[in-house]
Amino acid sequence: MTGSNLLIKGARLYGEGDPVDLLLADGVIAEIGPEIGTGLENPDDTEVIEADGLVVLPGFVDLHTHLREPGGEDAETIETGSAAAALGGFTAVFAMPNTDPVADNAVIVEHVHRRGAEVGLVDVHPVGAVTVGLAGERLAELGTMAASGAGVRMFSDDGHCVHDPVLMRRALEYATALDVVIAQHAEDPRMTDGAQAHEGAVAARLGLAGWPAAAEETIVARDCALARDAGAALHVCHVSSARTIEVLRAAKAAGVRVSAEVTPHHLLLTDAVLTSYDPVNKVNPPLRTGSDTAAMRTALAEGVIDCVATDHAPHPAQAKDCEWAAARPGMLGLQTALSVLVHTMVEPGLLDWRGVARVLSERPAEIAGLPDQGRPLAVGEPATLTLVDPDAQWTVRGAKLASLASNTPYEGMRLPAQVVATVLRGRITARDGDIRK
Ligand code: DOR
Ligand code: ZN
């Protein structure tokens, strides 16, 4: 029965306590309690989800998604990327500006925002570029983008580092004035010129030019000092190196307004997978060592790394089916994020479901300043949530994912936990693997 109300029966909030029913009406959580269903006034107007054994979490928020539109529609569109997001349990995504044309002005960010709203599967928040054309030379009009209809909250040159310290300092000063966040792709380009793989034994054996961890660590250290001086909110994209964590720990202890994300692939995969030379594993920053992934997991559990962000980076086949050096970096992430997080963090006991809600929903919503996402599961709050089957197992098949591209590094892998339904302001956007328009 499809209706305007939704009754979720027998789910466990944050995976804790006894199962409860949740009645969702008019876009909010109207009631939570045992056995609500029996007293419903309009049973015909209510869609029921039997949620025995399922966990209910606030909808996931991804601070780092590449939707590729405009200009890269052979890899992904706002429509296909939104579908992948909803199927992955996400209710909000931040779309990176390295599109063609670049999202460095109000026209493009408003287009992305409007198109996301038309598709309506997930809240699409455009990230504005920090510099014009991502060229690292002149600041883009941050204020105009922030004041535009898209209400840009986060700026990044992702794919490129804002390398010039004077420009980065100025961007952070604007960020303070505008109350927005600068998300840095921390990579000193002088140190990674020609780099192909994490600098270490594997790269040496494979004959791939090394990518030093210090290229990340040094930029993060510099940016923490600049953010401190500017009183600005700095967000560090896709942390990959254990030593960066120590920089973050010290900066946080000193009161710097810095937050950080880790991708699912930097929690799970190491440079050991590179021996196949399969460019599906090529990503920026590169996959590093087992001690780095172990450090990422501990830092995420402790909160030194605040959240998980996918860096969902679809690429067309021709950008990946080529020799390693010519291949584009990046991998899909939206539909596998939860499962990889459960595999790397929940199964080993590093995170419980409350922790999953923190790193996939609450913290990213707070970092980006979203008022209506990552909210507590309580009466009167937005009915924006994700239902998860913690006991499911599934096998990843790139061709079956909703993305136009199929560059998943998890092809054929069996992973735990599955999204059963995603609900955005009371409306089901995905259920049992299908999109609901
Ligand atoms: O691997 C990556 N791919 N890292 C980035 O920073 C950019 C992204 C992309 O746009 O493909
Ligand atoms: Zn990046």
Short mmCIF file of C-alpha atoms and ligand atoms in Angstrom, two decimals:
data_model
loop_
_atom_site.label_atom_id
_atom_site.label_comp_id
_atom_site.label_asym_id
_atom_site.label_seq_id
_atom_site.Cartn_x
_atom_site.Cartn_y
_atom_site.Cartn_z
CA MET A 1 0.00 0.00 0.00
CA THR A 2 1.44 3.36 -1.02
CA GLY A 3 0.30 6.33 1.00
CA SER A 4 1.38 9.71 2.22
CA ASN A 5 2.27 8.41 5.65
CA LEU A 6 4.91 5.84 6.32
CA LEU A 7 4.91 3.31 9.14
CA ILE A 8 8.18 1.54 9.88
CA LYS A 9 7.46 -1.48 12.04
CA GLY A 10 9.91 -3.04 14.45
CA ALA A 11 13.22 -1.31 13.69
CA ARG A 12 15.96 -0.65 16.23
CA LEU A 13 16.98 3.03 16.56
CA TYR A 14 20.75 3.26 16.10
CA GLY A 15 20.77 -0.54 16.48
CA GLU A 16 20.06 -0.12 20.21
CA GLY A 17 17.32 -1.20 22.61
CA ASP A 18 14.03 -2.91 21.80
CA PRO A 19 12.46 -2.68 18.34
CA VAL A 20 10.01 0.22 17.91
CA ASP A 21 7.56 1.52 15.32
CA LEU A 22 8.05 4.90 13.67
CA LEU A 23 5.20 6.84 12.11
CA LEU A 24 6.35 9.39 9.54
CA ALA A 25 3.79 12.05 8.52
CA ASP A 26 4.10 15.43 6.78
CA GLY A 27 7.83 14.99 6.40
CA VAL A 28 8.56 14.61 10.09
CA ILE A 29 8.77 11.81 12.62
CA ALA A 30 5.26 11.98 14.10
CA GLU A 31 5.45 9.15 16.59
CA ILE A 32 7.89 6.60 17.98
CA GLY A 33 6.77 3.74 20.18
CA PRO A 34 5.90 0.10 20.49
CA GLU A 35 3.05 -1.13 18.25
CA ILE A 36 1.84 2.21 16.85
CA GLY A 37 0.21 0.47 13.92
CA THR A 38 -2.87 -0.89 15.61
CA GLY A 39 -4.32 2.56 16.39
CA LEU A 40 -3.80 4.21 12.98
CA GLU A 41 -6.58 6.54 11.87
CA ASN A 42 -6.06 6.20 8.11
CA PRO A 43 -4.58 2.75 7.50
CA ASP A 44 -5.24 3.02 3.73
CA ASP A 45 -3.15 6.15 3.48
CA THR A 46 -0.16 4.57 5.13
CA GLU A 47 2.64 2.58 3.53
CA VAL A 48 4.06 0.00 5.90
CA ILE A 49 7.64 -1.21 5.96
CA GLU A 50 8.15 -4.40 7.96
CA ALA A 51 11.51 -3.68 9.54
CA ASP A 52 12.12 -6.74 11.70
CA GLY A 53 15.85 -7.01 12.33
CA LEU A 54 16.61 -3.70 10.64
CA VAL A 55 18.55 -0.75 12.05
CA VAL A 56 17.31 2.80 11.51
CA LEU A 57 19.85 5.62 11.21
CA PRO A 58 19.65 9.29 10.23
CA GLY A 59 20.12 9.70 6.43
CA PHE A 60 23.75 9.70 5.31
CA VAL A 61 25.50 12.90 4.23
CA ASP A 62 28.42 12.76 1.79
CA LEU A 63 30.72 15.77 1.85
CA HIS A 64 32.65 14.60 -1.21
CA THR A 65 30.86 13.41 -4.37
CA HIS A 66 31.74 13.90 -8.02
CA LEU A 67 28.51 14.06 -10.02
CA ARG A 68 30.34 15.14 -13.23
CA GLU A 69 27.51 17.32 -14.55
CA PRO A 70 28.00 19.63 -16.40
CA GLY A 71 30.48 18.35 -18.93
CA GLY A 72 31.23 14.80 -17.83
CA GLU A 73 27.90 13.17 -18.58
CA ASP A 74 29.58 10.13 -20.13
CA ALA A 75 30.68 9.21 -16.58
CA GLU A 76 27.75 10.34 -14.41
CA THR A 77 24.88 12.81 -14.35
CA ILE A 78 23.17 14.50 -11.45
CA GLU A 79 20.32 12.03 -12.03
CA THR A 80 22.39 8.83 -12.05
CA GLY A 81 24.64 10.03 -9.24
CA SER A 82 21.60 10.95 -7.15
CA ALA A 83 20.20 7.46 -7.75
CA ALA A 84 23.49 5.89 -6.62
CA ALA A 85 23.41 8.12 -3.55
CA ALA A 86 19.84 7.23 -2.57
CA LEU A 87 20.55 3.51 -3.06
CA GLY A 88 23.61 3.92 -0.85
CA GLY A 89 21.51 5.40 1.96
CA PHE A 90 22.46 9.05 1.36
CA THR A 91 19.97 11.91 1.72
CA ALA A 92 22.44 14.74 0.99
CA VAL A 93 25.57 14.96 -1.14
CA PHE A 94 28.10 17.72 -1.79
CA ALA A 95 28.92 17.90 -5.50
CA MET A 96 32.54 18.79 -6.21
CA PRO A 97 33.18 21.68 -8.62
CA ASN A 98 35.70 20.03 -10.99
CA THR A 99 33.13 19.91 -13.75
CA ASP A 100 33.34 21.41 -17.26
CA PRO A 101 32.71 24.31 -17.00
CA VAL A 102 34.06 24.51 -13.46
CA ALA A 103 31.54 25.43 -10.73
CA ASP A 104 33.37 28.66 -9.89
CA ASN A 105 30.43 31.06 -10.32
CA ALA A 106 26.81 31.53 -9.30
CA VAL A 107 25.39 30.36 -12.65
CA ILE A 108 26.92 26.89 -12.46
CA VAL A 109 26.30 26.28 -8.75
CA GLU A 110 22.68 27.37 -9.21
CA HIS A 111 22.33 25.01 -12.16
CA VAL A 112 23.68 22.06 -10.16
CA HIS A 113 21.47 22.91 -7.22
CA ARG A 114 18.34 23.30 -9.36
CA ARG A 115 18.98 20.08 -11.29
CA GLY A 116 19.49 18.21 -8.02
CA ALA A 117 16.17 19.51 -6.74
CA GLU A 118 14.41 18.52 -9.99
CA VAL A 119 15.73 14.97 -9.70
CA GLY A 120 14.64 15.08 -6.06
CA LEU A 121 16.28 11.88 -4.81
CA VAL A 122 18.81 13.51 -2.51
CA ASP A 123 19.67 17.07 -1.50
CA VAL A 124 22.43 18.15 -3.89
CA HIS A 125 24.65 20.87 -2.43
CA PRO A 126 27.13 22.29 -4.92
CA VAL A 127 30.65 22.88 -3.65
CA GLY A 128 32.07 26.08 -5.15
CA ALA A 129 35.60 26.31 -6.51
CA VAL A 130 38.09 28.29 -4.41
CA THR A 131 39.97 29.60 -7.44
CA VAL A 132 38.80 30.58 -10.92
CA GLY A 133 38.88 27.52 -13.18
CA LEU A 134 40.62 25.54 -10.39
CA ALA A 135 43.77 27.17 -11.75
CA GLY A 136 45.10 28.19 -8.32
CA GLU A 137 45.79 31.75 -9.42
CA ARG A 138 42.84 33.99 -8.56
CA LEU A 139 40.12 33.59 -5.94
CA ALA A 140 36.66 32.80 -7.31
CA GLU A 141 33.72 34.92 -6.16
CA LEU A 142 33.07 33.04 -2.96
CA GLY A 143 30.65 35.63 -1.60
CA THR A 144 28.49 35.62 -4.73
CA MET A 145 28.24 31.82 -4.68
CA ALA A 146 27.45 31.81 -0.95
CA ALA A 147 24.71 34.42 -1.46
CA SER A 148 23.31 32.70 -4.58
CA GLY A 149 20.19 30.54 -4.67
CA ALA A 150 22.46 27.53 -4.22
CA GLY A 151 23.56 28.86 -0.80
CA VAL A 152 27.05 27.41 -1.14
CA ARG A 153 28.43 26.35 2.26
CA MET A 154 31.64 24.67 1.20
CA PHE A 155 34.42 25.61 -1.22
CA SER A 156 37.15 23.39 -2.63
CA ASP A 157 39.50 23.05 -5.59
CA ASP A 158 39.28 19.26 -5.13
CA GLY A 159 41.37 17.35 -7.61
CA HIS A 160 43.85 20.19 -7.10
CA CYS A 161 45.41 21.62 -3.97
CA VAL A 162 45.13 25.35 -3.27
CA HIS A 163 48.90 25.41 -3.20
CA ASP A 164 49.76 29.12 -3.00
CA PRO A 165 49.88 29.93 0.74
CA VAL A 166 48.90 33.57 0.19
CA LEU A 167 45.83 32.56 -1.80
CA MET A 168 44.89 29.89 0.73
CA ARG A 169 45.25 32.38 3.55
CA ARG A 170 42.99 34.84 1.73
CA ALA A 171 40.42 32.10 1.03
CA LEU A 172 40.36 31.18 4.73
CA GLU A 173 39.86 34.82 5.70
CA TYR A 174 36.86 35.02 3.35
CA ALA A 175 35.59 31.74 4.80
CA THR A 176 35.56 33.25 8.28
CA ALA A 177 33.70 36.34 7.06
CA LEU A 178 31.16 34.30 5.10
CA ASP A 179 30.83 31.53 7.70
CA VAL A 180 31.65 28.80 5.18
CA VAL A 181 34.17 25.96 5.05
CA ILE A 182 37.26 25.53 2.88
CA ALA A 183 37.79 21.85 2.00
CA GLN A 184 41.37 21.26 0.97
CA HIS A 185 42.69 18.53 -1.30
CA ALA A 186 45.98 18.37 0.57
CA GLU A 187 48.72 17.56 -1.92
CA ASP A 188 51.85 19.57 -2.54
CA PRO A 189 51.98 19.40 -6.34
CA ARG A 190 55.74 20.00 -6.46
CA MET A 191 56.24 16.79 -4.48
CA THR A 192 53.84 14.68 -6.53
CA ASP A 193 54.82 15.74 -10.02
CA GLY A 194 54.64 12.52 -12.07
CA ALA A 195 53.77 10.42 -8.99
CA GLN A 196 51.84 7.22 -9.66
CA ALA A 197 51.65 5.22 -6.42
CA HIS A 198 52.37 5.54 -2.70
CA GLU A 199 56.11 5.97 -2.24
CA GLY A 200 57.29 2.70 -0.75
CA ALA A 201 58.31 -0.89 -1.44
CA VAL A 202 55.36 -1.73 -3.71
CA ALA A 203 55.85 1.29 -6.00
CA ALA A 204 59.58 0.57 -6.16
CA ARG A 205 58.99 -3.05 -7.15
CA LEU A 206 56.38 -2.15 -9.76
CA GLY A 207 58.48 0.66 -11.23
CA LEU A 208 55.87 3.33 -10.48
CA ALA A 209 57.02 6.81 -9.49
CA GLY A 210 56.56 7.35 -5.75
CA TRP A 211 53.97 9.65 -4.14
CA PRO A 212 55.34 10.74 -0.76
CA ALA A 213 53.02 10.85 2.25
CA ALA A 214 54.78 14.08 3.23
CA ALA A 215 53.10 15.82 0.27
CA GLU A 216 49.85 15.53 2.23
CA GLU A 217 51.20 15.98 5.75
CA THR A 218 53.04 19.23 4.98
CA ILE A 219 50.02 20.93 3.38
CA VAL A 220 47.78 19.91 6.29
CA ALA A 221 50.30 21.33 8.78
CA ARG A 222 50.57 24.58 6.82
CA ASP A 223 46.79 24.90 6.41
CA CYS A 224 46.15 24.31 10.11
CA ALA A 225 48.44 27.27 10.87
CA LEU A 226 46.67 29.42 8.27
CA ALA A 227 43.21 28.41 9.55
CA ARG A 228 44.29 29.20 13.11
CA ASP A 229 45.40 32.69 12.13
CA ALA A 230 42.25 33.33 10.09
CA GLY A 231 39.92 31.79 12.69
CA ALA A 232 38.53 29.77 9.78
CA ALA A 233 36.86 26.39 9.40
CA LEU A 234 39.18 24.11 7.44
CA HIS A 235 38.11 20.67 6.26
CA VAL A 236 40.75 18.19 5.11
CA CYS A 237 39.58 15.97 2.26
CA HIS A 238 40.42 12.24 2.00
CA VAL A 239 43.17 11.82 4.62
CA SER A 240 45.39 8.95 3.52
CA SER A 241 48.56 9.02 5.59
CA ALA A 242 49.07 8.03 9.22
CA ARG A 243 51.33 11.00 9.81
CA THR A 244 48.62 13.45 8.75
CA ILE A 245 46.58 12.15 11.68
CA GLU A 246 49.23 13.28 14.13
CA VAL A 247 49.15 16.77 12.61
CA LEU A 248 45.34 16.84 12.93
CA ARG A 249 45.46 15.60 16.51
CA ALA A 250 47.84 18.39 17.54
CA ALA A 251 45.88 21.08 15.67
CA LYS A 252 42.59 20.00 17.23
CA ALA A 253 44.15 19.92 20.68
CA ALA A 254 45.34 23.50 20.06
CA GLY A 255 41.81 24.60 19.23
CA VAL A 256 42.15 24.98 15.45
CA ARG A 257 38.79 24.71 13.67
CA VAL A 258 39.82 21.74 11.54
CA SER A 259 37.79 18.69 10.53
CA ALA A 260 38.75 15.74 8.36
CA GLU A 261 37.29 12.95 6.30
CA VAL A 262 38.50 9.50 5.28
CA THR A 263 37.21 7.58 2.28
CA PRO A 264 35.98 3.98 2.49
CA HIS A 265 38.80 2.93 0.16
CA HIS A 266 41.47 4.43 2.42
CA LEU A 267 39.97 2.43 5.30
CA LEU A 268 40.06 -0.87 3.42
CA LEU A 269 42.51 -1.02 0.51
CA THR A 270 46.31 -0.86 0.52
CA ASP A 271 48.94 -0.53 -2.18
CA ALA A 272 49.24 -4.33 -2.11
CA VAL A 273 46.35 -4.44 -4.62
CA LEU A 274 48.49 -2.55 -7.15
CA THR A 275 50.41 -5.64 -8.25
CA SER A 276 47.69 -6.32 -10.85
CA TYR A 277 48.44 -2.94 -12.48
CA ASP A 278 44.66 -2.56 -12.83
CA PRO A 279 43.95 1.20 -13.04
CA VAL A 280 40.66 0.68 -11.20
CA ASN A 281 42.88 0.96 -8.11
CA LYS A 282 44.44 4.25 -9.19
CA VAL A 283 43.18 7.05 -6.97
CA ASN A 284 44.30 10.42 -5.63
CA PRO A 285 45.51 10.38 -2.89
CA PRO A 286 46.96 6.92 -3.53
CA LEU A 287 46.22 3.75 -1.59
CA ARG A 288 48.86 3.51 1.09
CA THR A 289 50.07 0.80 3.49
CA GLY A 290 48.45 -1.47 6.07
CA SER A 291 49.76 0.70 8.87
CA ASP A 292 48.08 3.71 7.24
CA THR A 293 44.69 1.96 6.94
CA ALA A 294 45.02 0.80 10.57
CA ALA A 295 45.75 4.39 11.65
CA MET A 296 42.73 5.67 9.65
CA ARG A 297 40.45 3.21 11.45
CA THR A 298 41.72 4.15 14.90
CA ALA A 299 41.50 7.88 14.13
CA LEU A 300 37.94 7.52 12.87
CA ALA A 301 36.95 5.58 15.99
CA GLU A 302 38.56 8.23 18.21
CA GLY A 303 37.08 11.16 16.29
CA VAL A 304 40.41 12.65 15.19
CA ILE A 305 39.01 11.95 11.74
CA ASP A 306 35.47 13.27 11.94
CA CYS A 307 33.63 11.51 9.16
CA VAL A 308 33.54 9.23 6.16
CA ALA A 309 33.17 10.80 2.72
CA THR A 310 33.06 8.73 -0.44
CA ASP A 311 35.10 10.70 -3.02
CA HIS A 312 32.73 8.93 -5.45
CA ALA A 313 34.67 9.48 -8.69
CA PRO A 314 33.02 7.92 -11.74
CA HIS A 315 35.10 7.64 -14.90
CA PRO A 316 34.14 6.35 -18.35
CA ALA A 317 35.64 3.02 -19.43
CA GLN A 318 38.19 4.61 -21.76
CA ALA A 319 39.66 6.62 -18.86
CA LYS A 320 40.33 3.40 -16.93
CA ASP A 321 40.85 0.70 -19.57
CA CYS A 322 44.33 1.87 -20.46
CA GLU A 323 47.87 1.72 -19.11
CA TRP A 324 48.35 2.75 -15.48
CA ALA A 325 50.13 6.06 -16.12
CA ALA A 326 47.45 7.29 -18.56
CA ALA A 327 44.44 6.28 -16.43
CA ARG A 328 42.43 8.88 -14.52
CA PRO A 329 42.43 8.58 -10.71
CA GLY A 330 39.23 7.81 -8.81
CA MET A 331 36.74 5.11 -7.91
CA LEU A 332 33.00 4.74 -7.30
CA GLY A 333 31.91 4.90 -3.69
CA LEU A 334 28.30 5.84 -3.01
CA GLN A 335 26.69 2.40 -3.09
CA THR A 336 29.48 0.60 -1.26
CA ALA A 337 30.30 3.14 1.48
CA LEU A 338 28.11 1.69 4.22
CA SER A 339 29.22 -1.88 3.55
CA VAL A 340 32.91 -1.01 3.54
CA LEU A 341 32.45 0.96 6.76
CA VAL A 342 30.68 -1.97 8.41
CA HIS A 343 33.38 -4.36 7.22
CA THR A 344 36.30 -2.20 8.38
CA MET A 345 34.86 -0.61 11.53
CA VAL A 346 31.71 -2.32 12.84
CA GLU A 347 32.74 -5.95 12.39
CA PRO A 348 36.08 -5.48 14.21
CA GLY A 349 34.28 -3.68 17.05
CA LEU A 350 35.78 -0.23 16.41
CA LEU A 351 32.39 1.44 15.87
CA ASP A 352 28.82 0.62 16.89
CA TRP A 353 25.73 1.76 14.96
CA ARG A 354 25.62 4.97 17.00
CA GLY A 355 29.14 5.58 15.73
CA VAL A 356 28.07 4.85 12.14
CA ALA A 357 25.37 7.54 12.52
CA ARG A 358 28.03 9.91 13.81
CA VAL A 359 30.54 9.46 10.98
CA LEU A 360 28.12 9.05 8.05
CA SER A 361 25.45 11.55 9.06
CA GLU A 362 25.76 13.74 12.17
CA ARG A 363 29.33 15.00 11.83
CA PRO A 364 29.22 15.68 8.07
CA ALA A 365 25.93 17.59 8.51
CA GLU A 366 27.51 19.65 11.32
CA ILE A 367 30.71 20.35 9.37
CA ALA A 368 28.72 21.67 6.40
CA GLY A 369 26.21 23.49 8.59
CA LEU A 370 23.13 21.64 7.32
CA PRO A 371 20.29 22.36 9.75
CA ASP A 372 17.93 19.56 8.66
CA GLN A 373 20.24 16.58 8.10
CA GLY A 374 22.02 14.37 10.62
CA ARG A 375 19.29 15.15 13.13
CA PRO A 376 18.41 12.88 16.08
CA LEU A 377 15.83 10.18 15.49
CA ALA A 378 13.15 11.78 17.65
CA VAL A 379 9.55 12.99 17.41
CA GLY A 380 9.25 16.31 15.57
CA GLU A 381 12.56 15.87 13.72
CA PRO A 382 12.74 15.58 9.90
CA ALA A 383 11.79 12.12 8.59
CA THR A 384 15.14 11.81 6.82
CA LEU A 385 16.54 8.40 7.55
CA THR A 386 18.06 5.18 6.31
CA LEU A 387 17.00 1.61 7.07
CA VAL A 388 19.82 -0.90 7.08
CA ASP A 389 19.86 -4.70 7.17
CA PRO A 390 22.93 -5.40 9.30
CA ASP A 391 22.87 -9.15 8.58
CA ALA A 392 22.67 -9.00 4.77
CA GLN A 393 25.59 -9.96 2.55
CA TRP A 394 25.94 -8.99 -1.08
CA THR A 395 28.39 -9.28 -3.94
CA VAL A 396 29.50 -6.07 -5.65
CA ARG A 397 28.96 -5.96 -9.42
CA GLY A 398 30.01 -2.71 -11.06
CA ALA A 399 27.66 -3.22 -14.01
CA LYS A 400 24.67 -3.38 -11.65
CA LEU A 401 25.42 -0.16 -9.78
CA ALA A 402 23.23 2.86 -10.61
CA SER A 403 26.20 4.96 -11.71
CA LEU A 404 26.80 5.36 -15.43
CA ALA A 405 30.39 4.34 -14.80
CA SER A 406 31.38 1.00 -13.30
CA ASN A 407 34.88 1.66 -11.89
CA THR A 408 34.46 -0.03 -8.53
CA PRO A 409 37.57 -1.49 -6.86
CA TYR A 410 35.32 -3.96 -5.00
CA GLU A 411 34.18 -5.95 -8.06
CA GLY A 412 33.21 -9.48 -7.00
CA MET A 413 33.83 -8.75 -3.33
CA ARG A 414 31.30 -10.03 -0.80
CA LEU A 415 30.42 -7.28 1.67
CA PRO A 416 28.21 -7.06 4.76
CA ALA A 417 25.15 -4.87 5.41
CA GLN A 418 22.67 -3.49 2.93
CA VAL A 419 20.53 -0.37 2.64
CA VAL A 420 16.89 -1.47 2.60
CA ALA A 421 15.22 1.94 2.32
CA THR A 422 16.15 5.60 2.20
CA VAL A 423 13.65 8.26 3.25
CA LEU A 424 14.02 11.99 2.52
CA ARG A 425 11.59 14.24 4.44
CA GLY A 426 9.05 11.43 4.70
CA ARG A 427 9.31 10.29 1.08
CA ILE A 428 10.90 6.98 0.10
CA THR A 429 13.70 7.59 -2.42
CA ALA A 430 15.05 4.03 -2.57
CA ARG A 431 13.67 0.71 -1.43
CA ASP A 432 14.98 -2.84 -1.80
CA GLY A 433 17.50 -1.80 -4.42
CA ASP A 434 15.11 0.24 -6.56
CA ILE A 435 14.74 3.98 -6.95
CA ARG A 436 11.38 5.59 -6.13
CA LYS A 437 10.69 8.68 -8.16
O1 DOR B 1 40.95 10.13 -7.25
C1 DOR B 1 40.46 11.25 -7.35
N1 DOR B 1 39.54 11.52 -8.31
N2 DOR B 1 40.85 12.22 -6.53
C2 DOR B 1 40.49 13.50 -6.69
O2 DOR B 1 40.90 14.33 -5.93
C3 DOR B 1 39.63 13.88 -7.84
C4 DOR B 1 38.83 12.75 -8.29
C5 DOR B 1 38.17 12.96 -9.62
O3 DOR B 1 37.62 14.03 -9.88
O4 DOR B 1 38.16 12.02 -10.44
ZN ZN B 2 40.51 15.20 -3.93
#
